[in-house]
JSON list of C-alpha atoms in Angstrom, two decimals:
[
{"chain": "E", "resi": 118, "resn": "UNK", "atom": "CA", "xyz": [-2.13, -9.39, -2.12]},
{"chain": "E", "resi": 119, "resn": "UNK", "atom": "CA", "xyz": [0.83, -7.15, -1.54]},
{"chain": "E", "resi": 120, "resn": "UNK", "atom": "CA", "xyz": [0.41, -3.91, -3.49]},
{"chain": "E", "resi": 121, "resn": "UNK", "atom": "CA", "xyz": [3.13, -1.63, -4.80]},
{"chain": "E", "resi": 122, "resn": "UNK", "atom": "CA", "xyz": [3.70, 1.82, -5.74]},
{"chain": "E", "resi": 123, "resn": "UNK", "atom": "CA", "xyz": [4.56, 1.92, -9.47]},
{"chain": "E", "resi": 124, "resn": "UNK", "atom": "CA", "xyz": [5.57, 4.77, -11.75]},
{"chain": "E", "resi": 125, "resn": "UNK", "atom": "CA", "xyz": [4.90, 4.17, -15.39]},
{"chain": "E", "resi": 126, "resn": "UNK", "atom": "CA", "xyz": [7.00, 6.46, -17.66]},
{"chain": "E", "resi": 127, "resn": "UNK", "atom": "CA", "xyz": [5.11, 7.09, -21.01]},
{"chain": "E", "resi": 128, "resn": "UNK", "atom": "CA", "xyz": [1.33, 6.75, -21.09]},
{"chain": "E", "resi": 129, "resn": "UNK", "atom": "CA", "xyz": [0.80, 5.94, -24.76]},
{"chain": "E", "resi": 130, "resn": "UNK", "atom": "CA", "xyz": [-0.64, 2.78, -26.36]},
{"chain": "E", "resi": 131, "resn": "UNK", "atom": "CA", "xyz": [1.86, 0.68, -24.25]},
{"chain": "E", "resi": 132, "resn": "UNK", "atom": "CA", "xyz": [2.33, 2.45, -20.90]},
{"chain": "E", "resi": 133, "resn": "UNK", "atom": "CA", "xyz": [-1.36, 3.52, -20.35]},
{"chain": "E", "resi": 134, "resn": "UNK", "atom": "CA", "xyz": [-2.88, -0.04, -20.61]},
{"chain": "E", "resi": 135, "resn": "UNK", "atom": "CA", "xyz": [-0.21, -1.40, -18.35]},
{"chain": "E", "resi": 136, "resn": "UNK", "atom": "CA", "xyz": [-0.84, 1.41, -15.84]},
{"chain": "E", "resi": 137, "resn": "UNK", "atom": "CA", "xyz": [-4.70, 0.78, -16.08]},
{"chain": "E", "resi": 138, "resn": "UNK", "atom": "CA", "xyz": [-4.37, -2.98, -15.54]},
{"chain": "E", "resi": 139, "resn": "UNK", "atom": "CA", "xyz": [-1.90, -2.36, -12.52]},
{"chain": "E", "resi": 140, "resn": "UNK", "atom": "CA", "xyz": [-4.24, 0.07, -11.05]},
{"chain": "E", "resi": 141, "resn": "UNK", "atom": "CA", "xyz": [-7.22, -2.34, -11.46]},
{"chain": "E", "resi": 142, "resn": "UNK", "atom": "CA", "xyz": [-5.23, -4.96, -9.60]},
{"chain": "E", "resi": 143, "resn": "UNK", "atom": "CA", "xyz": [-4.97, -2.63, -6.64]},
{"chain": "E", "resi": 144, "resn": "UNK", "atom": "CA", "xyz": [-1.54, -1.03, -7.10]},
{"chain": "E", "resi": 145, "resn": "UNK", "atom": "CA", "xyz": [-0.90, 2.65, -6.63]},
{"chain": "E", "resi": 146, "resn": "UNK", "atom": "CA", "xyz": [0.17, 3.90, -10.03]},
{"chain": "E", "resi": 147, "resn": "UNK", "atom": "CA", "xyz": [1.53, 7.19, -11.18]},
{"chain": "E", "resi": 148, "resn": "UNK", "atom": "CA", "xyz": [1.43, 7.60, -14.94]},
{"chain": "E", "resi": 149, "resn": "UNK", "atom": "CA", "xyz": [4.21, 10.12, -16.08]},
{"chain": "E", "resi": 150, "resn": "UNK", "atom": "CA", "xyz": [4.06, 11.99, -19.43]},
{"chain": "E", "resi": 151, "resn": "UNK", "atom": "CA", "xyz": [5.83, 14.95, -20.74]},
{"chain": "E", "resi": 152, "resn": "UNK", "atom": "CA", "xyz": [2.62, 15.94, -22.53]},
{"chain": "E", "resi": 153, "resn": "UNK", "atom": "CA", "xyz": [0.48, 18.06, -19.95]},
{"chain": "E", "resi": 154, "resn": "UNK", "atom": "CA", "xyz": [-2.63, 17.43, -22.25]},
{"chain": "E", "resi": 155, "resn": "UNK", "atom": "CA", "xyz": [-2.13, 13.59, -21.65]},
{"chain": "E", "resi": 156, "resn": "UNK", "atom": "CA", "xyz": [-1.51, 14.04, -17.98]},
{"chain": "E", "resi": 157, "resn": "UNK", "atom": "CA", "xyz": [-4.76, 16.28, -17.47]},
{"chain": "E", "resi": 158, "resn": "UNK", "atom": "CA", "xyz": [-6.78, 13.84, -19.56]},
{"chain": "E", "resi": 159, "resn": "UNK", "atom": "CA", "xyz": [-5.91, 10.92, -17.31]},
{"chain": "E", "resi": 160, "resn": "UNK", "atom": "CA", "xyz": [-6.57, 12.76, -14.24]},
{"chain": "E", "resi": 161, "resn": "UNK", "atom": "CA", "xyz": [-9.92, 13.69, -15.50]},
{"chain": "E", "resi": 162, "resn": "UNK", "atom": "CA", "xyz": [-10.62, 9.88, -16.58]},
{"chain": "E", "resi": 163, "resn": "UNK", "atom": "CA", "xyz": [-10.43, 10.63, -20.13]},
{"chain": "E", "resi": 164, "resn": "UNK", "atom": "CA", "xyz": [-8.47, 8.38, -22.58]},
{"chain": "E", "resi": 165, "resn": "UNK", "atom": "CA", "xyz": [-6.54, 9.74, -25.56]},
{"chain": "E", "resi": 166, "resn": "UNK", "atom": "CA", "xyz": [-5.55, 6.23, -26.55]},
{"chain": "E", "resi": 167, "resn": "UNK", "atom": "CA", "xyz": [-8.08, 4.19, -28.62]},
{"chain": "E", "resi": 168, "resn": "UNK", "atom": "CA", "xyz": [-9.32, 0.93, -27.27]},
{"chain": "E", "resi": 169, "resn": "UNK", "atom": "CA", "xyz": [-12.78, -0.41, -26.89]},
{"chain": "E", "resi": 170, "resn": "UNK", "atom": "CA", "xyz": [-12.57, -1.74, -23.25]},
{"chain": "E", "resi": 171, "resn": "UNK", "atom": "CA", "xyz": [-9.89, 0.64, -21.87]},
{"chain": "E", "resi": 172, "resn": "UNK", "atom": "CA", "xyz": [-12.50, 3.36, -21.07]},
{"chain": "E", "resi": 173, "resn": "UNK", "atom": "CA", "xyz": [-14.42, 0.77, -19.35]},
{"chain": "E", "resi": 174, "resn": "UNK", "atom": "CA", "xyz": [-11.46, -0.04, -17.26]},
{"chain": "E", "resi": 175, "resn": "UNK", "atom": "CA", "xyz": [-10.61, 3.66, -16.70]},
{"chain": "E", "resi": 176, "resn": "UNK", "atom": "CA", "xyz": [-14.18, 4.17, -15.32]},
{"chain": "E", "resi": 177, "resn": "UNK", "atom": "CA", "xyz": [-13.79, 1.53, -12.68]},
{"chain": "E", "resi": 178, "resn": "UNK", "atom": "CA", "xyz": [-13.92, 3.24, -9.29]},
{"chain": "E", "resi": 179, "resn": "UNK", "atom": "CA", "xyz": [-10.74, 1.21, -8.06]},
{"chain": "E", "resi": 180, "resn": "UNK", "atom": "CA", "xyz": [-8.79, 2.47, -11.16]},
{"chain": "E", "resi": 181, "resn": "UNK", "atom": "CA", "xyz": [-9.92, 5.90, -10.75]},
{"chain": "E", "resi": 182, "resn": "UNK", "atom": "CA", "xyz": [-8.70, 5.74, -6.97]},
{"chain": "E", "resi": 183, "resn": "UNK", "atom": "CA", "xyz": [-5.44, 4.17, -7.87]},
{"chain": "E", "resi": 184, "resn": "UNK", "atom": "CA", "xyz": [-4.21, 5.83, -10.94]},
{"chain": "E", "resi": 185, "resn": "UNK", "atom": "CA", "xyz": [-2.98, 9.44, -11.19]},
{"chain": "E", "resi": 186, "resn": "UNK", "atom": "CA", "xyz": [-0.80, 11.19, -13.57]},
{"chain": "E", "resi": 187, "resn": "UNK", "atom": "CA", "xyz": [1.85, 13.81, -13.51]},
{"chain": "E", "resi": 188, "resn": "UNK", "atom": "CA", "xyz": [4.70, 15.19, -15.67]},
{"chain": "E", "resi": 189, "resn": "UNK", "atom": "CA", "xyz": [7.66, 14.17, -13.47]},
{"chain": "E", "resi": 190, "resn": "UNK", "atom": "CA", "xyz": [8.51, 10.85, -11.61]},
{"chain": "E", "resi": 191, "resn": "UNK", "atom": "CA", "xyz": [8.48, 10.31, -8.02]},
{"chain": "E", "resi": 192, "resn": "UNK", "atom": "CA", "xyz": [9.64, 7.70, -5.60]},
{"chain": "E", "resi": 193, "resn": "UNK", "atom": "CA", "xyz": [8.18, 4.30, -6.18]},
{"chain": "E", "resi": 194, "resn": "UNK", "atom": "CA", "xyz": [8.75, 0.50, -5.63]},
{"chain": "E", "resi": 195, "resn": "UNK", "atom": "CA", "xyz": [8.69, -0.31, -9.46]},
{"chain": "E", "resi": 196, "resn": "UNK", "atom": "CA", "xyz": [9.43, 1.88, -12.44]},
{"chain": "E", "resi": 197, "resn": "UNK", "atom": "CA", "xyz": [8.07, 0.90, -15.82]},
{"chain": "E", "resi": 198, "resn": "UNK", "atom": "CA", "xyz": [9.72, 2.80, -18.86]},
{"chain": "E", "resi": 199, "resn": "UNK", "atom": "CA", "xyz": [7.49, 2.52, -21.82]},
{"chain": "E", "resi": 200, "resn": "UNK", "atom": "CA", "xyz": [8.55, 5.37, -24.14]},
{"chain": "E", "resi": 201, "resn": "UNK", "atom": "CA", "xyz": [8.91, 5.51, -27.91]},
{"chain": "E", "resi": 202, "resn": "UNK", "atom": "CA", "xyz": [12.08, 4.22, -29.59]},
{"chain": "E", "resi": 203, "resn": "UNK", "atom": "CA", "xyz": [11.45, 5.39, -33.18]},
{"chain": "E", "resi": 204, "resn": "UNK", "atom": "CA", "xyz": [13.62, 4.08, -35.94]},
{"chain": "E", "resi": 205, "resn": "UNK", "atom": "CA", "xyz": [16.26, 6.50, -37.28]},
{"chain": "E", "resi": 206, "resn": "UNK", "atom": "CA", "xyz": [15.93, 5.53, -40.97]},
{"chain": "E", "resi": 207, "resn": "UNK", "atom": "CA", "xyz": [19.09, 7.31, -41.79]},
{"chain": "E", "resi": 208, "resn": "UNK", "atom": "CA", "xyz": [21.14, 5.19, -39.59]},
{"chain": "E", "resi": 209, "resn": "UNK", "atom": "CA", "xyz": [18.71, 2.22, -39.50]},
{"chain": "E", "resi": 210, "resn": "UNK", "atom": "CA", "xyz": [19.03, 2.24, -35.71]},
{"chain": "E", "resi": 211, "resn": "UNK", "atom": "CA", "xyz": [16.61, 2.84, -32.77]},
{"chain": "E", "resi": 212, "resn": "UNK", "atom": "CA", "xyz": [16.76, 6.27, -31.33]},
{"chain": "E", "resi": 213, "resn": "UNK", "atom": "CA", "xyz": [17.12, 5.81, -27.61]},
{"chain": "E", "resi": 214, "resn": "UNK", "atom": "CA", "xyz": [17.00, 9.44, -26.61]},
{"chain": "E", "resi": 215, "resn": "UNK", "atom": "CA", "xyz": [13.84, 8.88, -24.82]},
{"chain": "E", "resi": 216, "resn": "UNK", "atom": "CA", "xyz": [14.98, 5.84, -22.87]},
{"chain": "E", "resi": 217, "resn": "UNK", "atom": "CA", "xyz": [18.00, 7.69, -21.81]},
{"chain": "E", "resi": 218, "resn": "UNK", "atom": "CA", "xyz": [15.90, 10.64, -20.66]},
{"chain": "E", "resi": 219, "resn": "UNK", "atom": "CA", "xyz": [13.34, 8.44, -18.80]},
{"chain": "E", "resi": 220, "resn": "UNK", "atom": "CA", "xyz": [16.21, 6.60, -17.10]},
{"chain": "E", "resi": 221, "resn": "UNK", "atom": "CA", "xyz": [17.87, 9.91, -16.22]},
{"chain": "E", "resi": 222, "resn": "UNK", "atom": "CA", "xyz": [14.55, 11.22, -14.87]},
{"chain": "E", "resi": 223, "resn": "UNK", "atom": "CA", "xyz": [14.02, 8.22, -12.36]},
{"chain": "E", "resi": 224, "resn": "UNK", "atom": "CA", "xyz": [17.56, 8.13, -10.96]},
{"chain": "E", "resi": 225, "resn": "UNK", "atom": "CA", "xyz": [17.02, 10.90, -8.16]},
{"chain": "E", "resi": 226, "resn": "UNK", "atom": "CA", "xyz": [14.03, 8.69, -7.11]},
{"chain": "E", "resi": 227, "resn": "UNK", "atom": "CA", "xyz": [15.75, 5.30, -7.05]},
{"chain": "E", "resi": 228, "resn": "UNK", "atom": "CA", "xyz": [16.56, 3.36, -3.73]},
{"chain": "E", "resi": 229, "resn": "UNK", "atom": "CA", "xyz": [17.60, -0.01, -2.73]},
{"chain": "E", "resi": 230, "resn": "UNK", "atom": "CA", "xyz": [15.18, -2.81, -3.54]},
{"chain": "E", "resi": 231, "resn": "UNK", "atom": "CA", "xyz": [13.55, -0.81, -6.57]},
{"chain": "E", "resi": 232, "resn": "UNK", "atom": "CA", "xyz": [12.70, -2.81, -9.71]},
{"chain": "E", "resi": 233, "resn": "UNK", "atom": "CA", "xyz": [13.07, -1.00, -13.18]},
{"chain": "E", "resi": 234, "resn": "UNK", "atom": "CA", "xyz": [11.35, -2.60, -16.11]},
{"chain": "E", "resi": 235, "resn": "UNK", "atom": "CA", "xyz": [12.12, -1.40, -19.70]},
{"chain": "E", "resi": 236, "resn": "UNK", "atom": "CA", "xyz": [9.04, -2.11, -21.76]},
{"chain": "E", "resi": 237, "resn": "UNK", "atom": "CA", "xyz": [9.89, -0.31, -25.00]},
{"chain": "E", "resi": 238, "resn": "UNK", "atom": "CA", "xyz": [11.30, -2.17, -27.93]},
{"chain": "E", "resi": 239, "resn": "UNK", "atom": "CA", "xyz": [15.01, -1.67, -28.04]},
{"chain": "E", "resi": 240, "resn": "UNK", "atom": "CA", "xyz": [18.10, -3.38, -29.44]},
{"chain": "E", "resi": 241, "resn": "UNK", "atom": "CA", "xyz": [19.90, -6.24, -27.58]},
{"chain": "E", "resi": 242, "resn": "UNK", "atom": "CA", "xyz": [21.97, -4.97, -24.60]},
{"chain": "E", "resi": 243, "resn": "UNK", "atom": "CA", "xyz": [20.26, -1.75, -24.22]},
{"chain": "E", "resi": 244, "resn": "UNK", "atom": "CA", "xyz": [19.66, -2.38, -20.51]},
{"chain": "E", "resi": 245, "resn": "UNK", "atom": "CA", "xyz": [23.36, -3.51, -20.01]},
{"chain": "E", "resi": 246, "resn": "UNK", "atom": "CA", "xyz": [24.94, -0.92, -22.12]},
{"chain": "E", "resi": 247, "resn": "UNK", "atom": "CA", "xyz": [22.73, 2.18, -21.86]},
{"chain": "E", "resi": 248, "resn": "UNK", "atom": "CA", "xyz": [20.76, 2.01, -18.82]},
{"chain": "E", "resi": 249, "resn": "UNK", "atom": "CA", "xyz": [23.05, 0.23, -16.37]},
{"chain": "E", "resi": 250, "resn": "UNK", "atom": "CA", "xyz": [25.68, 2.85, -16.38]},
{"chain": "E", "resi": 251, "resn": "UNK", "atom": "CA", "xyz": [23.15, 5.61, -15.77]},
{"chain": "E", "resi": 252, "resn": "UNK", "atom": "CA", "xyz": [21.67, 3.85, -12.92]},
{"chain": "E", "resi": 253, "resn": "UNK", "atom": "CA", "xyz": [25.04, 2.64, -11.46]},
{"chain": "E", "resi": 254, "resn": "UNK", "atom": "CA", "xyz": [26.38, 6.31, -11.34]},
{"chain": "E", "resi": 255, "resn": "UNK", "atom": "CA", "xyz": [24.00, 7.00, -8.57]},
{"chain": "E", "resi": 256, "resn": "UNK", "atom": "CA", "xyz": [25.91, 4.31, -6.42]},
{"chain": "E", "resi": 257, "resn": "UNK", "atom": "CA", "xyz": [23.31, 1.58, -6.71]},
{"chain": "E", "resi": 258, "resn": "UNK", "atom": "CA", "xyz": [24.34, -1.72, -8.34]},
{"chain": "E", "resi": 259, "resn": "UNK", "atom": "CA", "xyz": [22.17, -3.61, -10.60]},
{"chain": "E", "resi": 260, "resn": "UNK", "atom": "CA", "xyz": [21.70, -7.12, -9.29]},
{"chain": "E", "resi": 261, "resn": "UNK", "atom": "CA", "xyz": [22.85, -6.53, -5.74]},
{"chain": "E", "resi": 262, "resn": "UNK", "atom": "CA", "xyz": [20.66, -3.76, -4.41]},
{"chain": "E", "resi": 263, "resn": "UNK", "atom": "CA", "xyz": [18.36, -2.55, -7.45]},
{"chain": "E", "resi": 264, "resn": "UNK", "atom": "CA", "xyz": [16.89, -4.68, -10.25]},
{"chain": "E", "resi": 265, "resn": "UNK", "atom": "CA", "xyz": [16.62, -4.07, -13.99]},
{"chain": "E", "resi": 266, "resn": "UNK", "atom": "CA", "xyz": [14.55, -6.20, -16.44]},
{"chain": "E", "resi": 267, "resn": "UNK", "atom": "CA", "xyz": [13.41, -5.96, -20.06]},
{"chain": "E", "resi": 268, "resn": "UNK", "atom": "CA", "xyz": [9.97, -6.86, -21.01]},
{"chain": "E", "resi": 269, "resn": "UNK", "atom": "CA", "xyz": [9.57, -5.76, -24.58]},
{"chain": "E", "resi": 270, "resn": "UNK", "atom": "CA", "xyz": [5.87, -4.78, -25.44]},
{"chain": "E", "resi": 271, "resn": "UNK", "atom": "CA", "xyz": [4.06, -7.08, -27.70]},
{"chain": "E", "resi": 272, "resn": "UNK", "atom": "CA", "xyz": [0.89, -5.13, -28.16]},
{"chain": "E", "resi": 273, "resn": "UNK", "atom": "CA", "xyz": [-1.16, -4.94, -31.47]},
{"chain": "E", "resi": 274, "resn": "UNK", "atom": "CA", "xyz": [-2.50, -1.31, -31.17]},
{"chain": "E", "resi": 275, "resn": "UNK", "atom": "CA", "xyz": [-5.71, -2.32, -32.70]},
{"chain": "E", "resi": 276, "resn": "UNK", "atom": "CA", "xyz": [-6.40, -4.82, -30.02]},
{"chain": "E", "resi": 277, "resn": "UNK", "atom": "CA", "xyz": [-4.70, -3.76, -26.82]},
{"chain": "E", "resi": 278, "resn": "UNK", "atom": "CA", "xyz": [-7.10, -5.15, -24.06]},
{"chain": "E", "resi": 279, "resn": "UNK", "atom": "CA", "xyz": [-6.95, -8.53, -25.65]},
{"chain": "E", "resi": 280, "resn": "UNK", "atom": "CA", "xyz": [-3.12, -8.56, -25.94]},
{"chain": "E", "resi": 281, "resn": "UNK", "atom": "CA", "xyz": [-2.37, -7.13, -22.59]},
{"chain": "E", "resi": 282, "resn": "UNK", "atom": "CA", "xyz": [-4.79, -9.60, -20.68]}
]
């Protein structure tokens, strides 16, 4: 099996289970979070996200070896963005500030052949209208030498493990 270096931006109830499963599959995974408490907890093997079987996965020696956390992105083959997109109730729109911030944070680390996956729940055309201009300002071209996909999360927080497997 070919393994990849993967950066997961956002290690909450969507990003962390994805990071755990990718690490269990043998990939080198860096979980990135702005909360230093979360970064420290992951590096200590402690989960702040609830899920019966998630701690069991975290305790797997392969996962402990392959999963690290830090507060800033780094170079990788694949970037997964799994940040919150809260609803702005006043305007009845998704707040994409964290998606924009996450996209900007990976741009300095992008290179030809990278895959960027947006896993956050967002309105249609967010990849095209919001992320693509940020990425292409770096000189890379979506679909030509770098790739962008949207894979919206479909996780029920009450049963994360079942949903992700």
